[in-house]
Amino acid sequence: MCLKTSSLKNNSKVFINICQSTAVPAPDREITEELIVNLTGTSSVEVLSQYRLPMSIGEPRSETDHAAAACMVYDVIIHSKLFDKVEKSQIVFNFVVSVILEGIEEKYGEELKKDLKKLKNKKYFGANIQEQHVRKKKLITEMDPVSMLPSKAAPQEDKEEFSAIKPRGDTPRFSIVQEPQDVDYPEFLLMEVQLPKIKFSSTIQLDVGEDRIVLQTRTGIYFLDIDLPFDVVQEDVGAQFNKITRVLSMTLPVQPKQ
């Protein structure tokens, strides 16, 4: 699927190839027309932040169009099942494309016109399909902590599992407090991570171990890798992203003291 738009910076043409692959994780929650219609009111932007749409956005490359004019091309890969829905439903198409545009703008500092056109007779723009290496990601079930508290090494098996993750992006500002505060062994860790450049939680990726957390953004803006000072109860960890303040807040129950 090929979309055509233009850059607001220099009015040059921009082509977006939407491709499919099962190597990219499927969305955490099923995207249906009914759900999208329900969130198209005044609070739609807020509800959008509840959805995570995994995708792989390739590096921009320069091409020339049929008139030999320079243009920019982006390849974006989504899961095959989501791609089928995008093709069959205009409502799902509009929803997913809006997230793709947001991702390109955040990752590469681009400014794109939203009045794009779907090309009927061209499935892919460019001489050759560009290869992308897609790393499969865990589904989000919990969240992250600290550097202000003493660090604790994660178990060796977790170290091996996370070792393939290469840092990319700036380290975000964060804070953490323990509850209760005046005890040696708390019941909870309360964490806040400031992500001022993130608009949608769909761009946030969290990998959680018992005593280690890695936070990164699909757009490559932020990266945080932290060892936890206490083992947490993974299945009870909760997180919320505030669209207004752009702060990710997490509550991490601490495992009972042995």
Short mmCIF file of C-alpha atoms in Angstrom, two decimals:
data_model
loop_
_atom_site.label_atom_id
_atom_site.label_comp_id
_atom_site.label_asym_id
_atom_site.label_seq_id
_atom_site.Cartn_x
_atom_site.Cartn_y
_atom_site.Cartn_z
CA MET A 1 0.00 0.00 0.00
CA CYS A 2 1.46 3.38 -1.00
CA LEU A 3 0.42 6.80 0.33
CA LYS A 4 1.38 10.16 -1.09
CA THR A 5 1.65 13.40 0.87
CA SER A 6 4.11 16.29 1.14
CA SER A 7 6.41 17.94 3.61
CA LEU A 8 5.28 21.13 5.32
CA LYS A 9 8.91 22.22 5.53
CA ASN A 10 9.70 22.42 1.83
CA ASN A 11 6.52 21.21 0.09
CA SER A 12 8.42 18.28 -1.46
CA LYS A 13 6.60 15.02 -2.16
CA VAL A 14 6.66 12.28 0.45
CA PHE A 15 5.68 8.66 -0.19
CA ILE A 16 4.86 6.19 2.60
CA ASN A 17 4.91 2.48 1.80
CA ILE A 18 2.81 0.51 4.28
CA CYS A 19 4.02 -3.09 4.26
CA GLN A 20 3.02 -6.19 6.20
CA SER A 21 4.87 -8.89 8.11
CA THR A 22 4.14 -11.32 10.94
CA ALA A 23 7.60 -10.46 12.34
CA VAL A 24 6.06 -7.25 13.69
CA PRO A 25 3.94 -7.88 16.82
CA ALA A 26 0.17 -7.55 16.52
CA PRO A 27 -1.55 -4.75 18.47
CA ASP A 28 -2.01 -5.46 22.17
CA ARG A 29 -5.77 -4.90 21.77
CA GLU A 30 -7.92 -5.73 18.77
CA ILE A 31 -8.61 -2.64 16.69
CA THR A 32 -12.25 -2.62 15.56
CA GLU A 33 -14.42 -0.04 13.82
CA GLU A 34 -16.72 0.14 16.83
CA LEU A 35 -13.91 0.96 19.22
CA ILE A 36 -12.47 3.60 16.89
CA VAL A 37 -15.87 5.22 16.37
CA ASN A 38 -16.36 5.36 20.12
CA LEU A 39 -13.12 7.30 20.56
CA THR A 40 -13.64 9.83 17.76
CA GLY A 41 -15.34 12.36 20.05
CA THR A 42 -13.79 15.14 22.08
CA SER A 43 -11.72 12.71 24.13
CA SER A 44 -10.40 10.70 21.20
CA VAL A 45 -6.80 11.86 21.59
CA GLU A 46 -6.82 10.80 25.22
CA VAL A 47 -8.22 7.38 24.39
CA LEU A 48 -5.72 6.95 21.56
CA SER A 49 -2.99 6.88 24.17
CA GLN A 50 -4.39 3.57 25.46
CA TYR A 51 -3.54 1.77 22.23
CA ARG A 52 -0.16 0.38 21.31
CA LEU A 53 0.32 -0.20 17.59
CA PRO A 54 3.67 -1.92 17.03
CA MET A 55 5.29 -0.96 13.74
CA SER A 56 8.74 -0.72 12.20
CA ILE A 57 9.55 2.63 10.58
CA GLY A 58 12.53 2.42 8.24
CA GLU A 59 15.13 5.07 7.53
CA PRO A 60 14.02 7.79 5.07
CA ARG A 61 15.54 7.56 1.63
CA SER A 62 15.64 9.88 -1.36
CA GLU A 63 14.05 8.82 -4.65
CA THR A 64 12.79 10.55 -7.79
CA ASP A 65 9.20 10.54 -9.02
CA HIS A 66 7.96 10.10 -12.62
CA ALA A 67 8.87 13.73 -13.35
CA ALA A 68 12.43 13.19 -12.07
CA ALA A 69 11.70 15.42 -9.07
CA ALA A 70 13.34 14.56 -5.75
CA CYS A 71 11.07 13.05 -3.10
CA MET A 72 11.38 11.29 0.25
CA VAL A 73 10.23 7.72 0.90
CA TYR A 74 9.45 5.92 4.17
CA ASP A 75 8.76 2.19 4.57
CA VAL A 76 6.51 1.25 7.48
CA ILE A 77 5.81 -2.37 8.45
CA ILE A 78 2.75 -3.43 10.46
CA HIS A 79 1.40 -6.86 11.40
CA SER A 80 -0.33 -8.72 8.56
CA LYS A 81 -3.69 -9.02 10.36
CA LEU A 82 -3.76 -5.29 11.04
CA PHE A 83 -2.80 -4.64 7.43
CA ASP A 84 -5.83 -6.64 6.27
CA LYS A 85 -8.10 -4.47 8.42
CA VAL A 86 -6.48 -1.31 7.09
CA GLU A 87 -7.23 -2.44 3.54
CA LYS A 88 -10.84 -3.40 4.24
CA SER A 89 -11.97 -0.57 6.53
CA GLN A 90 -11.69 3.17 5.91
CA ILE A 91 -12.19 3.79 9.61
CA VAL A 92 -9.28 1.54 10.59
CA PHE A 93 -7.24 2.99 7.71
CA ASN A 94 -7.67 6.55 9.01
CA PHE A 95 -6.83 5.50 12.56
CA VAL A 96 -3.66 3.56 11.71
CA VAL A 97 -2.41 6.15 9.21
CA SER A 98 -2.73 8.88 11.83
CA VAL A 99 -0.49 6.86 14.16
CA ILE A 100 2.00 6.20 11.34
CA LEU A 101 2.23 9.91 10.50
CA GLU A 102 2.75 10.71 14.17
CA GLY A 103 5.50 8.10 14.39
CA ILE A 104 7.37 9.43 11.35
CA GLU A 105 7.13 13.01 12.61
CA GLU A 106 8.41 12.10 16.08
CA LYS A 107 11.19 9.80 14.89
CA TYR A 108 12.64 11.99 12.16
CA GLY A 109 11.46 15.49 13.06
CA GLU A 110 9.37 15.63 9.90
CA GLU A 111 6.23 17.73 9.42
CA LEU A 112 3.77 16.12 7.04
CA LYS A 113 0.52 17.30 5.50
CA LYS A 114 -2.41 15.23 6.71
CA ASP A 115 -4.35 15.40 3.42
CA LEU A 116 -2.63 12.36 1.94
CA LYS A 117 -3.69 10.27 -1.06
CA LYS A 118 -3.75 6.49 -1.39
CA LEU A 119 -2.30 5.49 -4.75
CA LYS A 120 -4.58 3.00 -6.54
CA ASN A 121 -2.16 1.64 -9.11
CA LYS A 122 1.03 1.57 -7.07
CA LYS A 123 1.53 -0.82 -4.16
CA TYR A 124 5.10 0.27 -3.45
CA PHE A 125 7.13 3.35 -4.36
CA GLY A 126 10.80 2.78 -5.06
CA ALA A 127 13.07 0.59 -7.11
CA ASN A 128 13.63 -2.07 -4.43
CA ILE A 129 11.96 -3.05 -1.19
CA GLN A 130 14.23 -2.02 1.66
CA GLU A 131 15.22 -4.65 4.22
CA GLN A 132 14.40 -3.96 7.86
CA HIS A 133 15.49 -5.89 10.93
CA VAL A 134 12.52 -6.21 13.24
CA ARG A 135 13.07 -7.16 16.87
CA LYS A 136 10.06 -8.87 18.39
CA LYS A 137 8.98 -7.14 21.59
CA LYS A 138 7.24 -8.37 24.70
CA LEU A 139 3.70 -7.34 25.42
CA ILE A 140 3.54 -4.67 28.11
CA THR A 141 2.47 -5.93 31.51
CA GLU A 142 4.44 -3.72 33.89
CA MET A 143 6.82 -0.82 34.29
CA ASP A 144 10.07 0.79 35.42
CA PRO A 145 12.14 2.34 38.17
CA VAL A 146 15.21 3.98 39.58
CA SER A 147 18.70 5.19 39.78
CA MET A 148 18.39 7.17 42.98
CA LEU A 149 18.02 3.97 45.01
CA PRO A 150 20.82 1.40 45.29
CA SER A 151 20.86 -0.79 42.21
CA LYS A 152 20.58 -4.56 42.32
CA ALA A 153 21.82 -6.88 39.63
CA ALA A 154 19.15 -8.75 37.70
CA PRO A 155 19.26 -12.55 37.58
CA GLN A 156 21.57 -13.95 34.92
CA GLU A 157 18.68 -15.24 32.79
CA ASP A 158 17.16 -11.76 32.65
CA LYS A 159 20.53 -10.26 31.78
CA GLU A 160 20.79 -12.58 28.80
CA GLU A 161 17.26 -11.81 27.69
CA PHE A 162 17.81 -8.06 27.77
CA SER A 163 21.40 -8.04 26.56
CA ALA A 164 20.41 -7.73 22.89
CA ILE A 165 18.77 -4.36 23.49
CA LYS A 166 21.09 -1.61 22.35
CA PRO A 167 20.62 1.85 23.88
CA ARG A 168 19.16 4.41 21.52
CA GLY A 169 17.74 7.76 22.48
CA ASP A 170 18.20 10.17 25.35
CA THR A 171 17.78 9.17 28.99
CA PRO A 172 14.51 10.74 30.23
CA ARG A 173 14.22 12.51 33.58
CA PHE A 174 12.57 10.35 36.21
CA SER A 175 11.88 10.16 39.92
CA ILE A 176 10.94 7.40 42.33
CA VAL A 177 9.68 7.21 45.89
CA GLN A 178 9.00 4.22 48.08
CA GLU A 179 5.79 3.69 50.04
CA PRO A 180 5.84 3.78 52.99
CA GLN A 181 8.77 6.15 52.91
CA ASP A 182 10.16 5.68 56.43
CA VAL A 183 10.88 1.96 56.23
CA ASP A 184 13.79 -0.15 55.03
CA TYR A 185 11.59 -2.45 52.97
CA PRO A 186 8.67 -0.72 51.17
CA GLU A 187 5.39 -2.16 49.95
CA PHE A 188 5.42 -0.18 46.69
CA LEU A 189 7.70 1.80 44.41
CA LEU A 190 6.08 4.82 42.78
CA MET A 191 7.81 5.99 39.61
CA GLU A 192 7.33 8.90 37.24
CA VAL A 193 9.14 9.28 33.91
CA GLN A 194 8.96 12.58 32.06
CA LEU A 195 8.48 12.10 28.30
CA PRO A 196 7.82 15.63 26.99
CA LYS A 197 8.45 14.67 23.35
CA ILE A 198 5.98 11.77 23.36
CA LYS A 199 2.36 12.40 22.37
CA PHE A 200 0.94 8.88 22.30
CA SER A 201 1.63 5.92 24.58
CA SER A 202 1.56 3.73 21.46
CA THR A 203 5.18 4.82 20.89
CA ILE A 204 6.30 3.65 24.35
CA GLN A 205 7.74 0.14 24.75
CA LEU A 206 8.31 -1.44 28.16
CA ASP A 207 10.17 -4.69 28.82
CA VAL A 208 9.91 -5.80 32.43
CA GLY A 209 11.79 -8.35 34.46
CA GLU A 210 11.47 -9.14 38.14
CA ASP A 211 14.18 -6.67 39.04
CA ARG A 212 14.99 -4.87 35.80
CA ILE A 213 13.09 -2.66 33.38
CA VAL A 214 13.90 -1.31 29.94
CA LEU A 215 11.90 1.60 28.57
CA GLN A 216 12.35 2.76 25.01
CA THR A 217 10.30 4.55 22.41
CA ARG A 218 9.49 3.20 18.98
CA THR A 219 10.55 6.56 17.59
CA GLY A 220 14.03 6.32 19.17
CA ILE A 221 13.67 9.48 21.26
CA TYR A 222 14.14 7.98 24.75
CA PHE A 223 15.90 4.99 26.26
CA LEU A 224 16.06 3.95 29.91
CA ASP A 225 17.59 0.73 31.32
CA ILE A 226 17.34 0.34 35.10
CA ASP A 227 17.99 -2.34 37.72
CA LEU A 228 15.34 -2.36 40.45
CA PRO A 229 16.33 -2.14 44.11
CA PHE A 230 13.61 -4.65 45.05
CA ASP A 231 11.93 -7.55 43.29
CA VAL A 232 8.44 -6.55 42.14
CA VAL A 233 5.20 -8.48 41.66
CA GLN A 234 5.13 -8.33 37.87
CA GLU A 235 1.48 -9.25 37.30
CA ASP A 236 0.31 -6.43 39.61
CA VAL A 237 2.40 -3.60 38.17
CA GLY A 238 0.34 -0.74 36.71
CA ALA A 239 1.14 2.22 34.47
CA GLN A 240 -0.66 5.27 33.11
CA PHE A 241 0.47 7.83 30.54
CA ASN A 242 -0.93 11.33 31.03
CA LYS A 243 -1.50 12.95 27.65
CA ILE A 244 -1.59 16.44 29.17
CA THR A 245 1.55 16.34 31.32
CA ARG A 246 3.27 13.66 29.17
CA VAL A 247 4.34 11.81 32.28
CA LEU A 248 4.36 8.02 32.60
CA SER A 249 3.35 7.04 36.15
CA MET A 250 3.93 3.56 37.49
CA THR A 251 3.03 1.65 40.63
CA LEU A 252 5.24 -1.35 41.37
CA PRO A 253 4.21 -3.65 44.24
CA VAL A 254 7.28 -5.02 46.00
CA GLN A 255 7.50 -8.75 46.66
CA PRO A 256 7.13 -9.68 50.34
CA LYS A 257 10.36 -9.76 52.27
CA GLN A 258 11.80 -13.27 52.56
#
